[in-house]
Amino acid sequence: MAASTLSEVARLAGVSLATASRVLNGSTRKPAEDIAERVRDAAEKLGYVPNAQAQALAKSSSGLIGLIVHDIADPYFSAIARGVQEAARQQNRMVLLASTSGAPSDEREAVAAFAARRADSIVIAGSRSARPEDKQSNVELAAELDRYCRNGGHVGVVGHPIVGSTTEEGYHVIEVPNEDLAAKLADELVASHQGAFVIIGGPEGLFTSDDRIRGFQRGLSDAGRPPAEVIRTGFDRAGGYDAGLALAERIKASDERLCIFAVNDVMAIGVTAALRAEGVWIPRDANIAGFDDIETLRDFRPALSTVYLPLEDIGRLAAGGTEGGSVGGSVKLRRSTEVPA
């Protein structure tokens, strides 16, 4: 059966089309209550469903928050998404989701799509990139966001500002102290580990990964230890698994005990899985630590040392207003970095 139209509702209620629209689409100009009641009764009898775009025009608000993440299957992003959803619920808004695999060009398309749907605000979670191949896409993403903000939109960004963005009105960044927290992790690990350190990082130019690598190296330097070797790979579990395979033979062939720092937890999980497949066991044969303290770690064995970040709070802050801010974190040492007796 075809959906009822606003014209049919107006005809049944005996009012003009404009009056029916003001009642059902949330305009601030309200007709008398008896007329409004007739319109609502007619809409109910006909099963009329208001048009969301018409409501947005009438209210100058769509009630929508656009959320852009790299990968919703990644527990890091799903935790941030929960925080955004909680903020949206408190604001009586709904969340639209775009998962972009971290490509600035796909992020720009998502921003344009959310803007076309008159989203009240947009949250962007995921590392910024200074890789040469992302240069033009970064320019286009920044221009799209600047245009959105000039038209009254609000943008919350997790971590680093959008590369090249010049807007200030309606734009805020939730800063995450990745470098300082990675330095604290290194400082705590050197107290119990006397051997060499290896860092498993993401592609060079990925800001979050680079911050954590730089912080960990600073922590080692401050403790009087030589810099760690850095292995670059994908910024995900698969990248960690590949790096683990590359390290397995080296660990088995050496008497030296390695301590591995993977710059996020899903990479650490991948490294550990690859080592286990090759007969290398944590913490018997090597130590490993991650970063983020994702919820998945509750079921991971051995318990992974990591850096805790309040991911849901980050999501709430990013979606909750127009002011910037920062969050803290803390080092969590667990069994994966214990030295066996």
PDB file of N, CA and C in Angstrom, residues 260-324:
ATOM      1  N   ILE A 260      58.437  -6.409  23.471  1.00  0.00           N
ATOM      2  CA  ILE A 260      57.812  -5.848  22.278  1.00  0.00           C
ATOM      3  C   ILE A 260      56.740  -4.848  22.693  1.00  0.00           C
ATOM      4  N   PHE A 261      56.767  -3.673  22.089  1.00  0.00           N
ATOM      5  CA  PHE A 261      55.697  -2.692  22.285  1.00  0.00           C
ATOM      6  C   PHE A 261      54.953  -2.523  20.973  1.00  0.00           C
ATOM      7  N   ALA A 262      53.704  -2.973  20.923  1.00  0.00           N
ATOM      8  CA  ALA A 262      52.846  -2.752  19.764  1.00  0.00           C
ATOM      9  C   ALA A 262      52.018  -1.509  20.034  1.00  0.00           C
ATOM     10  N   VAL A 263      51.924  -0.597  19.065  1.00  0.00           N
ATOM     11  CA  VAL A 263      51.363   0.722  19.335  1.00  0.00           C
ATOM     12  C   VAL A 263      49.839   0.733  19.477  1.00  0.00           C
ATOM     13  N   ASN A 264      49.175  -0.398  19.273  1.00  0.00           N
ATOM     14  CA  ASN A 264      47.783  -0.515  19.723  1.00  0.00           C
ATOM     15  C   ASN A 264      47.506  -1.962  20.114  1.00  0.00           C
ATOM     16  N   ASP A 265      46.437  -2.178  20.841  1.00  0.00           N
ATOM     17  CA  ASP A 265      46.164  -3.501  21.398  1.00  0.00           C
ATOM     18  C   ASP A 265      45.873  -4.554  20.331  1.00  0.00           C
ATOM     19  N   VAL A 266      45.136  -4.169  19.274  1.00  0.00           N
ATOM     20  CA  VAL A 266      44.814  -5.185  18.271  1.00  0.00           C
ATOM     21  C   VAL A 266      46.082  -5.650  17.554  1.00  0.00           C
ATOM     22  N   MET A 267      47.064  -4.780  17.388  1.00  0.00           N
ATOM     23  CA  MET A 267      48.344  -5.204  16.835  1.00  0.00           C
ATOM     24  C   MET A 267      49.056  -6.148  17.797  1.00  0.00           C
ATOM     25  N   ALA A 268      49.000  -5.835  19.095  1.00  0.00           N
ATOM     26  CA  ALA A 268      49.623  -6.699  20.101  1.00  0.00           C
ATOM     27  C   ALA A 268      48.979  -8.082  20.104  1.00  0.00           C
ATOM     28  N   ILE A 269      47.665  -8.124  19.946  1.00  0.00           N
ATOM     29  CA  ILE A 269      46.959  -9.407  19.876  1.00  0.00           C
ATOM     30  C   ILE A 269      47.428 -10.193  18.649  1.00  0.00           C
ATOM     31  N   GLY A 270      47.587  -9.512  17.523  1.00  0.00           N
ATOM     32  CA  GLY A 270      48.073 -10.169  16.316  1.00  0.00           C
ATOM     33  C   GLY A 270      49.487 -10.696  16.474  1.00  0.00           C
ATOM     34  N   VAL A 271      50.369  -9.904  17.077  1.00  0.00           N
ATOM     35  CA  VAL A 271      51.745 -10.343  17.318  1.00  0.00           C
ATOM     36  C   VAL A 271      51.754 -11.596  18.180  1.00  0.00           C
ATOM     37  N   THR A 272      50.992 -11.570  19.274  1.00  0.00           N
ATOM     38  CA  THR A 272      50.962 -12.700  20.206  1.00  0.00           C
ATOM     39  C   THR A 272      50.440 -13.968  19.534  1.00  0.00           C
ATOM     40  N   ALA A 273      49.402 -13.809  18.704  1.00  0.00           N
ATOM     41  CA  ALA A 273      48.852 -14.970  17.998  1.00  0.00           C
ATOM     42  C   ALA A 273      49.876 -15.576  17.044  1.00  0.00           C
ATOM     43  N   ALA A 274      50.613 -14.737  16.337  1.00  0.00           N
ATOM     44  CA  ALA A 274      51.626 -15.232  15.406  1.00  0.00           C
ATOM     45  C   ALA A 274      52.757 -15.929  16.144  1.00  0.00           C
ATOM     46  N   LEU A 275      53.209 -15.345  17.246  1.00  0.00           N
ATOM     47  CA  LEU A 275      54.271 -15.972  18.034  1.00  0.00           C
ATOM     48  C   LEU A 275      53.832 -17.332  18.552  1.00  0.00           C
ATOM     49  N   ARG A 276      52.604 -17.394  19.053  1.00  0.00           N
ATOM     50  CA  ARG A 276      52.093 -18.662  19.587  1.00  0.00           C
ATOM     51  C   ARG A 276      52.049 -19.731  18.500  1.00  0.00           C
ATOM     52  N   ALA A 277      51.633 -19.326  17.302  1.00  0.00           N
ATOM     53  CA  ALA A 277      51.575 -20.284  16.193  1.00  0.00           C
ATOM     54  C   ALA A 277      52.943 -20.836  15.838  1.00  0.00           C
ATOM     55  N   GLU A 278      53.985 -20.073  16.140  1.00  0.00           N
ATOM     56  CA  GLU A 278      55.357 -20.499  15.854  1.00  0.00           C
ATOM     57  C   GLU A 278      56.049 -21.090  17.075  1.00  0.00           C
ATOM     58  N   GLY A 279      55.292 -21.336  18.134  1.00  0.00           N
ATOM     59  CA  GLY A 279      55.870 -21.963  19.322  1.00  0.00           C
ATOM     60  C   GLY A 279      56.572 -21.019  20.266  1.00  0.00           C
ATOM     61  N   VAL A 280      56.322 -19.724  20.129  1.00  0.00           N
ATOM     62  CA  VAL A 280      56.897 -18.721  21.034  1.00  0.00           C
ATOM     63  C   VAL A 280      55.790 -18.262  21.979  1.00  0.00           C
ATOM     64  N   TRP A 281      56.030 -18.380  23.268  1.00  0.00           N
ATOM     65  CA  TRP A 281      54.981 -18.116  24.248  1.00  0.00           C
ATOM     66  C   TRP A 281      55.300 -16.886  25.089  1.00  0.00           C
ATOM     67  N   ILE A 282      54.245 -16.101  25.303  1.00  0.00           N
ATOM     68  CA  ILE A 282      54.306 -14.912  26.163  1.00  0.00           C
ATOM     69  C   ILE A 282      53.711 -15.291  27.519  1.00  0.00           C
ATOM     70  N   PRO A 283      54.374 -14.991  28.645  1.00  0.00           N
ATOM     71  CA  PRO A 283      55.656 -14.282  28.793  1.00  0.00           C
ATOM     72  C   PRO A 283      56.870 -15.184  28.925  1.00  0.00           C
ATOM     73  N   ARG A 284      56.727 -16.475  28.624  1.00  0.00           N
ATOM     74  CA  ARG A 284      57.851 -17.407  28.811  1.00  0.00           C
ATOM     75  C   ARG A 284      59.060 -17.013  27.972  1.00  0.00           C
ATOM     76  N   ASP A 285      58.818 -16.692  26.692  1.00  0.00           N
ATOM     77  CA  ASP A 285      59.929 -16.481  25.761  1.00  0.00           C
ATOM     78  C   ASP A 285      60.167 -15.011  25.414  1.00  0.00           C
ATOM     79  N   ALA A 286      59.202 -14.170  25.648  1.00  0.00           N
ATOM     80  CA  ALA A 286      59.320 -12.732  25.345  1.00  0.00           C
ATOM     81  C   ALA A 286      58.210 -12.003  26.085  1.00  0.00           C
ATOM     82  N   ASN A 287      58.317 -10.698  26.134  1.00  0.00           N
ATOM     83  CA  ASN A 287      57.285  -9.857  26.745  1.00  0.00           C
ATOM     84  C   ASN A 287      56.636  -8.995  25.669  1.00  0.00           C
ATOM     85  N   ILE A 288      55.399  -8.561  25.933  1.00  0.00           N
ATOM     86  CA  ILE A 288      54.711  -7.698  24.976  1.00  0.00           C
ATOM     87  C   ILE A 288      53.756  -6.767  25.708  1.00  0.00           C
ATOM     88  N   ALA A 289      53.599  -5.556  25.184  1.00  0.00           N
ATOM     89  CA  ALA A 289      52.642  -4.579  25.714  1.00  0.00           C
ATOM     90  C   ALA A 289      51.944  -3.904  24.545  1.00  0.00           C
ATOM     91  N   GLY A 290      50.742  -3.421  24.798  1.00  0.00           N
ATOM     92  CA  GLY A 290      49.976  -2.721  23.775  1.00  0.00           C
ATOM     93  C   GLY A 290      49.610  -1.319  24.217  1.00  0.00           C
ATOM     94  N   PHE A 291      48.507  -0.819  23.663  1.00  0.00           N
ATOM     95  CA  PHE A 291      48.070   0.553  23.968  1.00  0.00           C
ATOM     96  C   PHE A 291      46.580   0.659  23.641  1.00  0.00           C
ATOM     97  N   ASP A 292      45.783   1.184  24.550  1.00  0.00           N
ATOM     98  CA  ASP A 292      44.351   1.507  24.424  1.00  0.00           C
ATOM     99  C   ASP A 292      43.504   0.836  25.498  1.00  0.00           C
ATOM    100  N   ASP A 293      43.867  -0.383  25.933  1.00  0.00           N
ATOM    101  CA  ASP A 293      43.091  -1.155  26.904  1.00  0.00           C
ATOM    102  C   ASP A 293      41.670  -1.392  26.405  1.00  0.00           C
ATOM    103  N   ILE A 294      41.559  -1.995  25.229  1.00  0.00           N
ATOM    104  CA  ILE A 294      40.250  -2.283  24.648  1.00  0.00           C
ATOM    105  C   ILE A 294      39.526  -3.360  25.449  1.00  0.00           C
ATOM    106  N   GLU A 295      38.209  -3.390  25.346  1.00  0.00           N
ATOM    107  CA  GLU A 295      37.393  -4.298  26.138  1.00  0.00           C
ATOM    108  C   GLU A 295      37.715  -5.763  25.851  1.00  0.00           C
ATOM    109  N   THR A 296      38.112  -6.081  24.629  1.00  0.00           N
ATOM    110  CA  THR A 296      38.447  -7.451  24.236  1.00  0.00           C
ATOM    111  C   THR A 296      39.509  -8.065  25.131  1.00  0.00           C
ATOM    112  N   LEU A 297      40.361  -7.241  25.732  1.00  0.00           N
ATOM    113  CA  LEU A 297      41.460  -7.762  26.539  1.00  0.00           C
ATOM    114  C   LEU A 297      40.978  -8.502  27.781  1.00  0.00           C
ATOM    115  N   ARG A 298      39.731  -8.322  28.178  1.00  0.00           N
ATOM    116  CA  ARG A 298      39.218  -9.031  29.349  1.00  0.00           C
ATOM    117  C   ARG A 298      39.298 -10.537  29.166  1.00  0.00           C
ATOM    118  N   ASP A 299      39.206 -10.990  27.913  1.00  0.00           N
ATOM    119  CA  ASP A 299      39.222 -12.421  27.620  1.00  0.00           C
ATOM    120  C   ASP A 299      40.531 -12.882  26.996  1.00  0.00           C
ATOM    121  N   PHE A 300      41.527 -12.007  26.933  1.00  0.00           N
ATOM    122  CA  PHE A 300      42.783 -12.340  26.271  1.00  0.00           C
ATOM    123  C   PHE A 300      43.790 -12.878  27.290  1.00  0.00           C
ATOM    124  N   ARG A 301      44.461 -13.972  26.913  1.00  0.00           N
ATOM    125  CA  ARG A 301      45.463 -14.572  27.787  1.00  0.00           C
ATOM    126  C   ARG A 301      46.759 -14.778  27.018  1.00  0.00           C
ATOM    127  N   PRO A 302      47.894 -14.423  27.620  1.00  0.00           N
ATOM    128  CA  PRO A 302      48.026 -13.866  28.968  1.00  0.00           C
ATOM    129  C   PRO A 302      47.529 -12.417  29.027  1.00  0.00           C
ATOM    130  N   ALA A 303      47.111 -11.982  30.198  1.00  0.00           N
ATOM    131  CA  ALA A 303      46.607 -10.614  30.350  1.00  0.00           C
ATOM    132  C   ALA A 303      47.643  -9.625  29.824  1.00  0.00           C
ATOM    133  N   LEU A 304      47.195  -8.721  28.959  1.00  0.00           N
ATOM    134  CA  LEU A 304      48.110  -7.845  28.220  1.00  0.00           C
ATOM    135  C   LEU A 304      48.391  -6.547  28.968  1.00  0.00           C
ATOM    136  N   SER A 305      49.669  -6.254  29.165  1.00  0.00           N
ATOM    137  CA  SER A 305      50.056  -4.933  29.658  1.00  0.00           C
ATOM    138  C   SER A 305      49.739  -3.904  28.575  1.00  0.00           C
ATOM    139  N   THR A 306      49.263  -2.741  29.001  1.00  0.00           N
ATOM    140  CA  THR A 306      48.813  -1.761  28.013  1.00  0.00           C
ATOM    141  C   THR A 306      48.702  -0.394  28.655  1.00  0.00           C
ATOM    142  N   VAL A 307      48.217   0.562  27.900  1.00  0.00           N
ATOM    143  CA  VAL A 307      47.902   1.899  28.407  1.00  0.00           C
ATOM    144  C   VAL A 307      46.394   2.085  28.322  1.00  0.00           C
ATOM    145  N   TYR A 308      45.780   2.365  29.440  1.00  0.00           N
ATOM    146  CA  TYR A 308      44.331   2.576  29.472  1.00  0.00           C
ATOM    147  C   TYR A 308      43.969   3.961  28.947  1.00  0.00           C
ATOM    148  N   LEU A 309      42.993   3.994  28.034  1.00  0.00           N
ATOM    149  CA  LEU A 309      42.374   5.247  27.586  1.00  0.00           C
ATOM    150  C   LEU A 309      40.876   5.165  27.845  1.00  0.00           C
ATOM    151  N   PRO A 310      40.254   6.256  28.319  1.00  0.00           N
ATOM    152  CA  PRO A 310      38.799   6.258  28.564  1.00  0.00           C
ATOM    153  C   PRO A 310      38.036   6.437  27.259  1.00  0.00           C
ATOM    154  N   LEU A 311      37.947   5.373  26.457  1.00  0.00           N
ATOM    155  CA  LEU A 311      37.456   5.484  25.085  1.00  0.00           C
ATOM    156  C   LEU A 311      36.014   5.963  25.009  1.00  0.00           C
ATOM    157  N   GLU A 312      35.145   5.448  25.871  1.00  0.00           N
ATOM    158  CA  GLU A 312      33.747   5.897  25.836  1.00  0.00           C
ATOM    159  C   GLU A 312      33.642   7.371  26.214  1.00  0.00           C
ATOM    160  N   ASP A 313      34.440   7.809  27.193  1.00  0.00           N
ATOM    161  CA  ASP A 313      34.449   9.232  27.554  1.00  0.00           C
ATOM    162  C   ASP A 313      34.912  10.094  26.386  1.00  0.00           C
ATOM    163  N   ILE A 314      35.890   9.596  25.639  1.00  0.00           N
ATOM    164  CA  ILE A 314      36.366  10.326  24.458  1.00  0.00           C
ATOM    165  C   ILE A 314      35.221  10.511  23.472  1.00  0.00           C
ATOM    166  N   GLY A 315      34.447   9.451  23.236  1.00  0.00           N
ATOM    167  CA  GLY A 315      33.306   9.562  22.332  1.00  0.00           C
ATOM    168  C   GLY A 315      32.271  10.542  22.829  1.00  0.00           C
ATOM    169  N   ARG A 316      31.975  10.498  24.129  1.00  0.00           N
ATOM    170  CA  ARG A 316      30.982  11.433  24.695  1.00  0.00           C
ATOM    171  C   ARG A 316      31.448  12.876  24.559  1.00  0.00           C
ATOM    172  N   LEU A 317      32.725  13.122  24.842  1.00  0.00           N
ATOM    173  CA  LEU A 317      33.257  14.479  24.735  1.00  0.00           C
ATOM    174  C   LEU A 317      33.214  14.975  23.293  1.00  0.00           C
ATOM    175  N   ALA A 318      33.576  14.112  22.364  1.00  0.00           N
ATOM    176  CA  ALA A 318      33.608  14.522  20.958  1.00  0.00           C
ATOM    177  C   ALA A 318      32.222  14.870  20.446  1.00  0.00           C
ATOM    178  N   ALA A 319      31.195  14.189  20.956  1.00  0.00           N
ATOM    179  CA  ALA A 319      29.831  14.417  20.469  1.00  0.00           C
ATOM    180  C   ALA A 319      29.032  15.358  21.353  1.00  0.00           C
ATOM    181  N   GLY A 320      29.641  15.789  22.457  1.00  0.00           N
ATOM    182  CA  GLY A 320      28.831  16.455  23.468  1.00  0.00           C
ATOM    183  C   GLY A 320      28.755  17.958  23.421  1.00  0.00           C
ATOM    184  N   GLY A 321      29.546  18.614  22.606  1.00  0.00           N
ATOM    185  CA  GLY A 321      29.490  20.072  22.650  1.00  0.00           C
ATOM    186  C   GLY A 321      30.414  20.706  21.645  1.00  0.00           C
ATOM    187  N   THR A 322      30.745  21.978  21.888  1.00  0.00           N
ATOM    188  CA  THR A 322      31.569  22.738  20.947  1.00  0.00           C
ATOM    189  C   THR A 322      32.894  23.154  21.560  1.00  0.00           C
ATOM    190  N   GLU A 323      33.201  22.670  22.767  1.00  0.00           N
ATOM    191  CA  GLU A 323      34.450  23.033  23.415  1.00  0.00           C
ATOM    192  C   GLU A 323      35.461  21.908  23.259  1.00  0.00           C
ATOM    193  N   GLY A 324      36.738  22.281  23.098  1.00  0.00           N
ATOM    194  CA  GLY A 324      37.786  21.277  23.035  1.00  0.00           C
ATOM    195  C   GLY A 324      38.060  20.706  24.408  1.00  0.00           C
TER     196      GLY A 324
END
